Amino acid sequence: MKLEDLLNHTSEWLKGTGPNADIVISSRIRLARNLDKIPFPHWANKKQSEETLKTIEEAISKVDYLKNATIFRLATLDGIDKQFLIERHLMSYEHAQKSNSKAVVIDSEEIVAVMINEEDHLRIQVMQSGFNLYEAWNIINRIDDALAKELSFGYLTDWGYLTACPTNTGTGMRGSVMLHLPALVMTRQIERVLAAISKLSFTTRGFYGEGTQATGNFFQISNQVSLGHSEEEIINNINGLIRQIIEQEEQAREMMLARNRPMLEDRIYRSFGILKSAHIISSQETSELLSMVRLGSDLGLLKEIDRRCINELFIITQPAHLQKMEGKKLSTQERDVKRAEIIREKLKCK
Amino acid sequence: MKLEDLLNHTSEWLKGTGPNADIVISSRIRLARNLDKIPFPHWANKKQSEETLKTIEEAISKVDYLKNATIFRLATLDGIDKQFLIERHLMSYEHAQKSNSKAVVIDSEEIVAVMINEEDHLRIQVMQSGFNLYEAWNIINRIDDALAKELSFGYLTDWGYLTACPTNTGTGMRGSVMLHLPALVMTRQIERVLAAISKLSFTTRGFYGEGTQATGNFFQISNQVSLGHSEEEIINNINGLIRQIIEQEEQAREMMLARNRPMLEDRIYRSFGILKSAHIISSQETSELLSMVRLGSDLGLLKEIDRRCINELFIITQPAHLQKMEGKKLSTQERDVKRAEIIREKLKCK
């Protein structure tokens, strides 16, 4: 698989299918693992890092579930390639900062992505469309078990898996769910909800992970504590919390429809109208308008466009995607024009 | 002719035809005339006003050019009817304030409108689409001559026609031209242009005449002085001024196209997109967006819609028109919804 092949592919997490897909974009589980004989990536020397890379690459090639996966060494990727992978949520921003002895492994369905020599030797992530943490857990378990047969992980009975950062020690697991909460934002309930989430030891992030702001009414919620809980507890906890948030968003949507349907329709149709006609559009405005269009589609008000098409637009209108499609570097102004062009094209075809 | 028949008719001045129709909406000439034997309307008693009304109605029925005209006595019209005529520029706001002994005469093409017992006994107006003051003058001259055969007008050799307000004394003529000047507004040259106009003893008004603000980049320019100039001088003066403004607007349009075409296109297409999709829209926003759409059509950027259709939308989206179409009184909120509905319908059909 070449990186460019992904351009014509819809990532698993953008399919818009799965349980509660009207509110939950995707579910993600990631595991942090480290080889027991080599220092953590930040402490390893060049030789040790290279050894880690080769050892893990070899192990991955033996995992049945990953036989359709491709290993991309970061040294072979340019800046746009790396940003492209970040935009597709296949690689972290931190991983892209340095290239030496680093790689990312991606399966052809974009369900699994493995980062080698990120903060930990191994960061395995499994994505599922919709609210589907258990299925993601099933898949990641099989991969983890298969890798454990090939590799010896740092593990202490009292502590569990050892990780570079103590917050990941224990299960090394993080469960994250990406939610689309426009109604909670529009009815000004979101602050209250986010405050409650943070009290319960969960963290909220924006669409692009750690340090990013919530744009387009997207909120990524993950567990903060990995130590002292079993994998099942972690998933059950986050599952229970997400179920409550889904319910609140549903109620907020119903309330808006009941109390001010014309205003809501106006906002949704206008957003759709602007996206279909703009000739210059920023990334920020695109997210905001697409969020309204997605809400319109989810409420059955906008029938001309499906969820998958909207989800794809969120991704392909990002800077690196635009540049990959155009096959060259583009300035901000050029991207704003290209972005508008692609949106118009995409919204016409259906 | 019934008032409602006008709903399915495009007024002469909205046809979007005639010279320089890309910048000049319409040309208008109006004459003020008074009967010499009866005091001006504000000073006349009830009996005198009734006599004026009947005398003029009778005279009008004998004018060949007005054989297809209908006389509407204001006492037979309700508030929405009157506002409807104001919106169509067939009657002044002042004329509508009281109904006693007042009438308005409208020909079926809406080229001619005559107000009886407004500020003067007779206010005759002739409208032409585009930049066409001379044709308007030709028509109004024929009507004035025909009426002069039936009526005896107040006239002094040294002063000319006598009028209730001294600013109209002399020819009693006012020439007005309605201009669409979006490029001068967008390039911030309009203040300079308006200041120059006012120094030259011309007045500028908005779309709805005296006391109204310029919305949708429309400016109505008329001569201020009627005394001491011949009709021909007045028309030549205003014609010369308008020709200069047209030239400046044309240059500003060319400059915008040359310097920032993508920004201009974006603004025009977005305006069109919002009009096609909004479900709630105010009168003010409608004017602003239609102005951009009209510019787009005039520049050949928007081919899906013609000038006549845009001009009609400016008028039929006004409050009284919406209520006439709906056949009942509508609140502001209801009008904003109905307005959006009509715009969507109209922009779909072509």
XYZ file of C-alpha atoms in Angstrom:
700
model
C 0.000 0.000 0.000
C 1.198 3.507 -0.838
C 0.295 6.503 1.296
C -1.580 8.004 -1.655
C -3.902 4.977 -1.765
C -5.473 6.259 1.436
C -6.735 9.308 -0.445
C -9.380 7.196 -2.133
C -10.232 5.268 0.988
C -12.644 5.999 3.821
C -11.019 5.268 7.174
C -12.916 2.835 9.365
C -13.571 5.590 11.894
C -15.147 7.877 9.299
C -17.618 5.375 7.900
C -20.443 6.842 9.914
C -21.718 3.379 10.820
C -21.882 1.472 14.096
C -23.985 2.028 17.231
C -25.116 5.617 17.984
C -23.349 6.867 14.887
C -25.500 10.014 14.950
C -23.596 11.224 18.008
C -20.532 9.016 18.315
C -18.084 9.397 15.460
C -15.660 6.728 16.552
C -14.297 4.597 19.378
C -10.618 4.046 19.884
C -8.515 1.836 22.149
C -4.794 2.225 22.378
C -2.236 0.190 24.268
C 1.243 1.291 25.336
C 3.862 -1.477 25.393
C 7.628 -1.516 25.863
C 10.328 -4.092 25.248
C 11.783 -5.196 28.569
C 15.425 -5.293 27.501
C 15.723 -1.830 25.959
C 15.383 1.603 27.630
C 12.291 3.686 26.852
C 12.633 5.583 23.526
C 13.699 8.876 25.135
C 16.549 7.133 26.952
C 17.612 4.693 24.272
C 20.685 5.409 22.141
C 20.625 5.242 18.359
C 21.678 1.602 18.213
C 19.084 0.554 20.758
C 16.352 2.483 18.934
C 17.250 0.840 15.645
C 17.166 -2.540 17.352
C 13.704 -1.766 18.776
C 12.464 -0.731 15.351
C 13.718 -3.861 13.622
C 12.574 -6.210 16.365
C 9.051 -4.780 16.373
C 8.795 -4.608 12.590
C 9.707 -8.262 12.443
C 7.171 -9.173 15.126
C 4.414 -7.226 13.374
C 5.033 -9.026 10.109
C 4.155 -12.259 11.923
C 0.821 -11.021 13.296
C -1.968 -12.581 11.277
C -4.350 -9.671 11.809
C -1.770 -7.297 10.354
C -0.895 -9.201 7.192
C -2.459 -6.397 5.087
C -0.629 -3.704 7.012
C 2.161 -1.521 5.634
C 5.126 -0.235 7.610
C 6.074 3.361 6.873
C 9.429 4.430 8.242
C 9.200 8.102 9.153
C 12.555 8.796 7.526
C 10.943 8.029 4.153
C 8.084 10.513 4.660
C 8.116 14.261 4.018
C 6.402 16.922 6.119
C 3.125 16.775 4.215
C 3.039 12.957 4.414
C 3.425 13.109 8.181
C 0.763 15.756 8.590
C -1.464 13.686 6.318
C -1.175 10.730 8.718
C -1.846 12.986 11.718
C -4.972 14.343 10.027
C -6.183 10.786 9.471
C -5.568 10.078 13.188
C -3.081 7.352 12.284
C -0.131 9.004 13.994
C 0.339 11.470 16.868
C 1.711 14.943 16.415
C 4.552 14.089 18.835
C 5.561 11.047 16.791
C 5.983 13.208 13.704
C 8.453 15.609 15.311
C 11.519 13.423 14.776
C 12.055 10.716 12.178
C 15.014 8.647 13.405
C 14.237 4.993 14.171
C 10.514 5.674 14.049
C 7.795 4.008 12.029
C 4.054 3.797 11.750
C 2.227 0.640 10.714
C -1.165 0.973 9.067
C -3.533 -1.745 7.972
C -5.367 -1.271 4.699
C -8.722 -0.674 6.402
C -7.202 1.941 8.717
C -8.607 0.049 11.677
C -5.189 -0.546 13.214
C -2.260 1.834 13.482
C 0.932 1.046 15.375
C 3.532 3.675 16.217
C 7.041 2.384 16.855
C 9.359 4.419 19.095
C 6.872 7.095 20.028
C 6.852 7.870 23.779
C 6.762 4.094 24.270
C 8.330 1.454 22.051
C 4.876 0.448 20.883
C 1.654 2.357 20.698
C -1.082 0.219 19.196
C -4.417 1.799 18.314
C -7.605 0.251 17.024
C -10.424 2.420 15.682
C -14.059 1.531 15.192
C -16.814 3.576 13.664
C -19.603 4.578 16.071
C -19.896 3.651 19.744
C -18.027 0.347 19.726
C -15.290 0.200 22.353
C -15.793 -3.519 23.002
C -15.166 -4.463 19.391
C -12.074 -2.264 19.345
C -10.952 -4.027 22.515
C -11.513 -7.471 20.956
C -9.337 -6.585 17.997
C -6.570 -4.945 20.018
C -6.482 -7.940 22.371
C -5.820 -10.299 19.494
C -3.025 -8.083 18.215
C -1.556 -7.660 21.699
C -1.622 -11.429 22.301
C -0.004 -12.159 18.963
C 2.722 -9.574 19.575
C 3.328 -10.899 23.091
C 4.261 -14.229 21.533
C 7.010 -12.546 19.533
C 8.150 -9.865 21.971
C 8.978 -9.697 25.645
C 7.157 -6.708 27.198
C 8.213 -4.817 30.304
C 5.743 -5.977 32.962
C 5.710 -6.200 36.757
C 3.081 -8.224 38.594
C 2.343 -5.431 41.078
C 2.412 -2.602 38.526
C 1.312 -4.141 35.256
C 2.808 -2.875 31.971
C 5.624 -0.390 32.400
C 5.460 2.784 30.366
C 7.604 5.868 29.816
C 5.012 8.098 31.449
C 3.558 6.838 34.760
C 0.018 7.874 33.781
C 0.002 4.994 31.322
C 1.436 2.377 33.631
C -0.826 -0.541 34.540
C -2.984 -1.615 31.658
C -1.246 0.839 29.323
C -4.706 1.270 27.930
C -6.555 4.346 26.927
C -10.092 4.278 25.620
C -11.310 7.317 23.691
C -14.599 8.186 22.126
C -15.105 11.013 19.633
C -18.461 12.686 20.139
C -20.346 15.225 18.083
C -22.259 17.398 20.548
C -23.709 20.372 18.647
C -26.956 20.508 20.614
C -25.191 20.605 23.996
C -23.033 23.429 22.647
C -25.940 25.374 21.126
C -28.062 25.053 24.277
C -25.046 26.137 26.365
C -25.006 22.974 28.450
C -21.585 21.831 27.311
C -19.568 23.619 30.040
C -21.544 21.824 32.732
C -21.063 18.472 30.988
C -17.321 18.997 30.490
C -16.876 20.047 34.128
C -18.597 16.846 35.270
C -16.425 14.750 32.949
C -13.237 16.251 34.327
C -14.332 15.578 37.941
C -14.762 11.918 37.021
C -11.102 11.675 35.937
C -11.736 11.716 32.241
C -10.121 14.144 29.849
C -11.677 16.004 26.980
C -9.797 16.979 23.874
C -10.543 18.442 20.479
C -10.750 16.733 17.122
C -6.991 16.485 16.705
C -6.046 15.102 20.091
C -3.974 16.441 22.944
C -3.655 20.216 23.126
C -6.182 20.913 20.385
C -9.325 22.949 20.833
C -12.785 21.604 20.235
C -13.783 22.705 16.732
C -16.902 21.723 14.881
C -18.491 20.678 18.197
C -16.317 17.561 18.402
C -15.138 16.287 21.769
C -12.803 13.372 22.316
C -13.248 11.862 25.756
C -10.736 9.425 27.238
C -9.861 7.824 30.555
C -7.096 9.578 32.462
C -6.095 6.790 34.826
C -4.684 3.526 33.616
C -3.219 2.182 36.864
C -5.312 0.281 39.423
C -8.098 -0.697 37.079
C -8.583 -3.696 34.859
C -9.067 -3.218 31.123
C -12.685 -4.200 31.529
C -13.260 -1.657 34.295
C -11.729 1.092 32.201
C -13.936 0.295 29.236
C -17.059 -0.137 31.376
C -16.410 3.206 33.051
C -15.954 5.155 29.870
C -18.863 3.321 28.276
C -21.183 4.303 31.110
C -20.109 7.925 30.948
C -20.501 8.131 27.172
C -23.964 6.594 27.394
C -25.013 9.439 29.703
C -23.564 12.110 27.433
C -25.312 10.574 24.425
C -28.587 10.754 26.321
C -28.050 14.411 27.185
C -27.175 15.304 23.617
C -30.284 13.467 22.421
C -32.441 15.395 24.871
C -30.865 18.679 23.828
C -31.552 17.871 20.165
C -35.179 17.043 20.908
C -35.568 20.207 22.935
C -34.186 22.346 20.139
C -36.457 20.703 17.601
C -39.480 21.170 19.840
C -38.758 24.743 20.891
C -37.185 26.347 17.892
C -37.262 24.117 14.859
C -37.398 26.952 12.268
C -34.285 28.611 13.723
C -32.476 25.277 13.746
C -33.506 24.459 10.186
C -32.450 27.909 9.040
C -29.006 27.480 10.562
C -28.564 23.995 9.112
C -29.735 24.844 5.590
C -27.701 28.052 5.529
C -24.589 26.120 6.521
C -25.237 23.667 3.713
C -25.900 26.541 1.299
C -22.647 28.300 2.177
C -20.598 25.111 1.851
C -22.141 24.469 -1.569
C -21.332 27.953 -2.811
C -18.247 29.380 -1.098
C -15.153 29.912 -3.224
C -12.795 30.705 -0.361
C -13.177 28.957 2.995
C -11.001 28.452 6.055
C -10.537 25.202 7.890
C -12.244 26.619 10.977
C -15.356 27.801 9.138
C -15.534 24.492 7.286
C -15.625 22.563 10.597
C -18.353 24.778 11.993
C -20.544 24.545 8.908
C -19.976 20.807 8.469
C -20.973 20.312 12.085
C -24.342 21.945 11.370
C -24.746 19.914 8.187
C -23.992 16.710 10.064
C -26.561 17.639 12.677
C -29.062 18.298 9.888
C -28.362 14.933 8.355
C -28.574 13.163 11.731
C -31.915 14.832 12.480
C -33.256 13.785 9.090
C -33.621 17.413 7.996
C -30.980 17.236 5.273
C -31.574 14.244 3.063
C -29.300 15.231 0.191
C -26.120 14.153 1.950
C -25.090 11.158 4.014
C -23.016 10.953 7.153
C -20.077 9.237 5.488
C -19.763 12.013 2.929
C -19.792 14.651 5.684
C -17.248 12.727 7.773
C -14.951 12.447 4.790
C -15.189 16.190 4.209
C -13.951 16.855 7.741
C -10.771 14.983 6.866
C -10.084 15.725 3.228
C -10.420 19.478 3.768
C -7.452 19.464 6.150
C -4.231 21.142 4.941
C -2.111 18.060 4.239
C -4.981 16.248 2.526
C -5.529 19.212 0.221
C -1.835 19.274 -0.619
C -1.682 15.509 -1.188
C -4.657 15.757 -3.540
C -3.105 18.678 -5.403
C 0.284 16.951 -5.412
C 2.168 20.044 -4.289
C 2.672 22.539 -1.487
C -0.096 25.140 -1.212
C -0.145 28.468 0.638
C -2.930 29.202 3.132
C -4.744 31.284 0.496
C -4.399 28.550 -2.109
C -5.690 25.976 0.373
C -8.741 28.102 1.180
C -9.600 28.156 -2.529
C -8.853 24.459 -3.073
C -10.847 23.538 0.041
C -13.912 25.395 -1.224
C -13.527 23.733 -4.623
C -13.403 20.242 -3.146
C -16.386 20.873 -0.894
C -18.475 22.159 -3.809
C -17.495 19.154 -5.907
C -18.246 16.681 -3.151
C -21.600 18.197 -2.232
C -22.692 18.233 -5.852
C -22.038 14.573 -6.586
C -24.758 13.195 -4.369
C -57.515 46.450 -12.765
C -57.473 45.192 -9.190
C -54.578 45.886 -6.836
C -53.888 42.152 -6.629
C -53.306 41.995 -10.392
C -50.047 43.842 -9.800
C -48.744 40.847 -7.854
C -48.266 38.928 -11.091
C -46.858 41.877 -12.947
C -43.342 43.246 -13.265
C -43.347 47.013 -12.914
C -41.778 48.892 -15.779
C -38.993 50.104 -13.512
C -38.062 46.567 -12.432
C -37.753 45.074 -15.900
C -33.978 45.370 -15.827
C -33.904 46.643 -19.392
C -32.977 49.981 -20.904
C -29.617 51.772 -21.205
C -26.965 50.999 -18.542
C -29.341 48.600 -16.828
C -26.378 46.951 -15.074
C -25.975 50.035 -12.894
C -29.118 52.114 -13.379
C -32.256 50.435 -12.060
C -34.698 53.083 -13.177
C -35.262 56.684 -14.192
C -38.146 58.707 -12.908
C -39.595 62.134 -13.679
C -42.277 63.674 -11.536
C -44.206 66.881 -11.958
C -46.022 68.856 -9.258
C -49.141 70.691 -10.417
C -51.897 72.567 -8.593
C -55.337 73.813 -9.593
C -55.333 77.608 -9.638
C -58.764 78.074 -8.053
C -58.360 75.862 -4.982
C -55.939 76.213 -2.019
C -53.043 73.756 -1.722
C -54.169 70.441 -0.140
C -52.939 71.316 3.374
C -55.018 74.489 3.330
C -58.097 73.260 1.491
C -61.231 72.365 3.436
C -63.044 69.084 3.000
C -65.360 70.362 0.292
C -62.511 71.897 -1.666
C -60.481 68.698 -1.416
C -63.393 66.623 -2.662
C -63.834 69.035 -5.533
C -60.132 68.737 -6.415
C -60.360 64.970 -6.331
C -63.402 64.807 -8.609
C -62.120 67.433 -11.026
C -58.793 65.688 -11.446
C -60.317 62.203 -11.682
C -62.514 63.467 -14.478
C -59.616 65.123 -16.291
C -57.516 61.965 -16.014
C -60.245 59.836 -17.539
C -59.948 61.990 -20.655
C -56.181 61.580 -21.072
C -55.563 59.185 -23.921
C -52.282 57.877 -22.473
C -54.072 56.914 -19.257
C -56.994 55.035 -20.754
C -55.677 51.795 -19.190
C -55.160 53.409 -15.815
C -57.148 52.667 -12.669
C -58.064 55.191 -9.976
C -57.723 53.883 -6.411
C -59.315 56.100 -3.784
C -57.262 55.774 -0.624
C -60.419 55.442 1.478
C -61.036 52.060 -0.209
C -57.564 50.710 0.640
C -56.426 49.113 3.883
C -53.046 49.566 5.533
C -51.423 46.661 3.713
C -52.745 47.880 0.342
C -51.213 51.272 0.918
C -47.882 49.870 2.008
C -48.012 47.596 -1.033
C -48.259 50.660 -3.318
C -45.432 52.390 -1.443
C -43.251 49.319 -1.861
C -43.934 49.360 -5.595
C -42.931 53.055 -5.648
C -46.392 54.005 -6.925
C -47.251 56.173 -3.947
C -45.315 58.186 -1.364
C -45.239 57.339 2.315
C -46.677 60.798 3.088
C -49.619 60.268 0.761
C -50.583 57.104 2.629
C -50.814 58.768 6.035
C -54.349 60.113 5.548
C -57.054 58.794 3.250
C -59.631 61.592 2.928
C -60.099 62.981 -0.585
C -56.946 61.258 -1.763
C -56.410 58.908 -4.665
C -53.676 57.277 -6.674
C -53.954 56.547 -10.380
C -51.918 53.704 -11.819
C -51.630 52.590 -15.406
C -51.551 48.877 -16.103
C -47.856 48.898 -17.054
C -46.954 50.802 -13.880
C -45.189 53.375 -16.006
C -47.385 56.219 -14.788
C -48.648 56.917 -11.283
C -50.569 60.040 -10.308
C -51.193 61.036 -6.697
C -54.170 63.333 -6.113
C -54.133 65.615 -3.073
C -50.675 64.725 -1.836
C -48.585 67.785 -0.919
C -49.755 69.250 -4.218
C -53.069 68.652 -5.947
C -51.308 66.582 -8.569
C -48.099 64.628 -8.443
C -47.496 62.872 -11.735
C -44.663 60.369 -12.010
C -43.362 58.416 -14.972
C -40.929 55.547 -14.520
C -38.633 53.961 -17.059
C -36.362 50.987 -16.693
C -32.642 51.735 -16.966
C -31.031 55.109 -17.664
C -33.798 56.722 -19.667
C -34.794 60.130 -18.304
C -35.538 61.557 -21.763
C -38.113 58.877 -22.547
C -39.724 59.452 -19.149
C -39.792 63.145 -19.921
C -41.439 62.535 -23.315
C -44.223 60.548 -21.719
C -44.797 62.907 -18.803
C -44.910 65.861 -21.221
C -47.739 64.258 -23.190
C -49.691 63.594 -19.990
C -49.024 67.101 -18.660
C -50.165 68.670 -21.955
C -53.317 66.562 -22.040
C -54.161 67.427 -18.438
C -53.486 71.139 -19.055
C -56.270 71.062 -21.646
C -58.729 69.868 -18.985
C -57.416 71.699 -15.913
C -56.267 75.207 -15.116
C -52.921 75.008 -13.258
C -51.532 77.615 -10.877
C -48.773 79.322 -12.894
C -47.044 82.709 -12.845
C -44.886 83.864 -15.726
C -42.026 84.940 -13.439
C -42.193 81.955 -11.137
C -43.483 79.093 -13.224
C -45.723 76.466 -11.667
C -46.785 77.251 -8.112
C -46.369 74.473 -5.558
C -47.107 73.956 -1.877
C -43.408 73.768 -1.063
C -41.183 76.461 -2.628
C -38.441 73.932 -3.492
C -40.747 72.585 -6.179
C -41.806 75.922 -7.612
C -40.751 76.652 -11.186
C -40.819 73.602 -13.371
C -42.325 71.519 -10.573
C -40.077 68.841 -11.943
C -37.902 66.390 -10.196
C -35.755 63.892 -12.044
C -34.521 60.873 -10.086
C -32.327 57.986 -11.005
C -31.997 54.810 -8.934
C -28.446 53.490 -9.031
C -26.938 50.235 -7.844
C -23.420 51.059 -6.670
C -22.005 48.011 -4.888
C -18.464 48.435 -6.184
C -18.222 52.061 -5.035
C -19.456 50.923 -1.614
C -17.116 47.929 -1.397
C -14.100 49.956 -2.470
C -15.042 52.674 0.051
C -15.328 55.399 -2.571
C -19.024 56.033 -2.026
C -18.628 58.719 0.683
C -16.497 60.800 -1.619
C -19.015 60.385 -4.457
C -22.009 61.260 -2.254
C -20.234 64.335 -0.872
C -19.582 65.554 -4.415
C -23.223 64.944 -5.378
C -24.492 66.965 -2.449
C -22.180 69.891 -3.303
C -23.707 69.950 -6.777
C -27.212 70.481 -5.319
C -28.441 66.962 -5.837
C -29.897 64.801 -3.085
C -29.296 61.155 -2.416
C -31.875 58.882 -0.861
C -32.320 55.195 -0.189
C -34.415 52.634 -2.015
C -37.668 53.814 -0.473
C -37.385 57.558 -1.012
C -37.121 60.483 1.344
C -35.823 59.704 4.822
C -34.836 56.127 4.032
C -31.335 54.759 4.334
C -29.424 53.265 1.476
C -29.846 49.500 1.715
C -28.626 46.948 -0.750
C -26.229 49.537 -2.179
C -29.063 51.419 -3.867
C -28.898 55.182 -4.178
C -31.628 57.386 -5.580
C -30.234 60.657 -6.868
C -32.487 63.621 -7.707
C -32.226 67.309 -8.463
C -32.817 69.557 -5.481
C -33.578 72.793 -7.275
C -36.544 73.214 -9.554
C -36.681 76.996 -9.795
C -34.582 78.974 -12.259
C -33.858 76.104 -14.620
C -35.682 74.822 -17.632
C -36.896 71.220 -17.710
C -34.238 70.451 -20.265
C -31.480 71.947 -18.128
C -32.598 69.934 -15.144
C -32.567 66.699 -17.121
C -29.275 67.477 -18.825
C -27.675 68.286 -15.461
C -28.783 65.114 -13.765
C -27.952 63.090 -16.859
C -24.413 64.415 -16.916
C -23.914 63.673 -13.231
C -25.304 60.145 -13.508
C -23.078 59.421 -16.466
C -20.045 60.273 -14.333
C -21.207 58.086 -11.465
C -21.845 55.190 -13.851
C -18.300 55.544 -15.115
C -16.876 55.495 -11.593
C -18.918 52.443 -10.644
C -17.749 50.688 -13.811
C -14.123 51.479 -12.984
C -14.573 50.256 -9.414
C -16.075 46.989 -10.706
C -13.196 46.478 -13.104
C -10.688 47.233 -10.385
C -12.260 44.710 -8.021
C -12.289 42.048 -10.735
C -8.683 42.726 -11.604
C -7.347 42.957 -8.059
C -9.353 40.451 -6.097
C -11.607 38.373 -8.280
C -11.628 35.261 -6.022
C -12.743 37.302 -2.989
C -15.466 38.933 -5.064
C -16.651 35.624 -6.498
C -16.682 34.089 -3.042
C -18.857 36.873 -1.687
C -21.252 36.735 -4.636
C -21.644 32.946 -4.674
C -22.044 32.803 -0.905
C -24.782 35.422 -1.061
C -26.557 33.377 -3.713
C -26.060 30.199 -1.665
C -27.522 31.750 1.477
C -30.543 33.134 -0.387
C -31.179 29.706 -1.905
C -31.043 27.968 1.460
C -32.132 30.286 4.290
C -35.374 29.466 6.078
C -35.575 32.697 8.071
C -34.370 35.972 6.579
C -34.854 39.643 7.363
C -35.622 42.322 4.831
C -32.266 43.989 5.498
C -30.209 40.832 4.945
C -32.235 40.059 1.815
C -31.351 43.445 0.295
C -27.678 43.021 1.061
C -27.481 39.518 -0.383
C -29.589 40.383 -3.439
C -27.295 43.318 -4.090
C -24.321 40.935 -4.297
C -26.295 38.533 -6.486
C -27.262 41.356 -8.808
C -23.627 42.409 -9.044
C -22.714 38.795 -9.826
C -25.299 38.661 -12.567
C -24.233 42.020 -13.987
C -20.584 40.930 -14.044
C -21.525 37.716 -15.832
C -20.336 35.599 -12.901
C -23.784 34.291 -11.980
C -25.529 32.962 -15.039
C -28.302 31.051 -13.287
C -30.396 34.113 -12.610
C -31.397 37.166 -14.630
C -31.646 40.777 -13.617
C -35.418 40.930 -13.851
C -35.802 38.042 -11.434
C -33.450 39.714 -8.934
C -35.221 43.063 -9.282
C -38.561 41.402 -8.633
C -37.179 39.760 -5.507
C -36.237 43.165 -4.100
C -39.893 44.135 -4.300
C -41.859 40.990 -3.558
C -39.882 40.306 -0.398
C -41.113 43.546 1.177
C -43.577 43.258 4.086
C -46.788 44.304 2.337
C -46.048 42.195 -0.725
C -45.523 39.135 1.475
C -48.815 39.813 3.204
C -50.674 40.420 -0.064
C -49.347 37.126 -1.406
C -50.295 35.291 1.756
C -53.655 37.080 1.840
C -53.412 37.947 5.539
C -51.516 39.918 8.155
C -48.186 38.366 9.143
C -45.991 39.070 12.160
C -42.317 39.984 11.651
C -41.315 36.400 12.444
C -43.869 34.980 10.030
C -42.700 37.369 7.338
C -39.070 36.325 7.810
C -40.113 32.712 7.203
C -42.410 33.527 4.256
C -39.714 35.758 2.724
C -37.163 32.934 2.828
C -39.725 30.552 1.317
C -40.476 32.861 -1.600
C -36.815 33.518 -2.300
C -36.028 29.786 -2.335
C -38.966 29.136 -4.657
C -38.037 31.958 -7.010
C -34.358 31.050 -7.199
C -35.180 27.422 -7.912
C -37.470 28.039 -10.848
C -34.840 29.353 -13.203
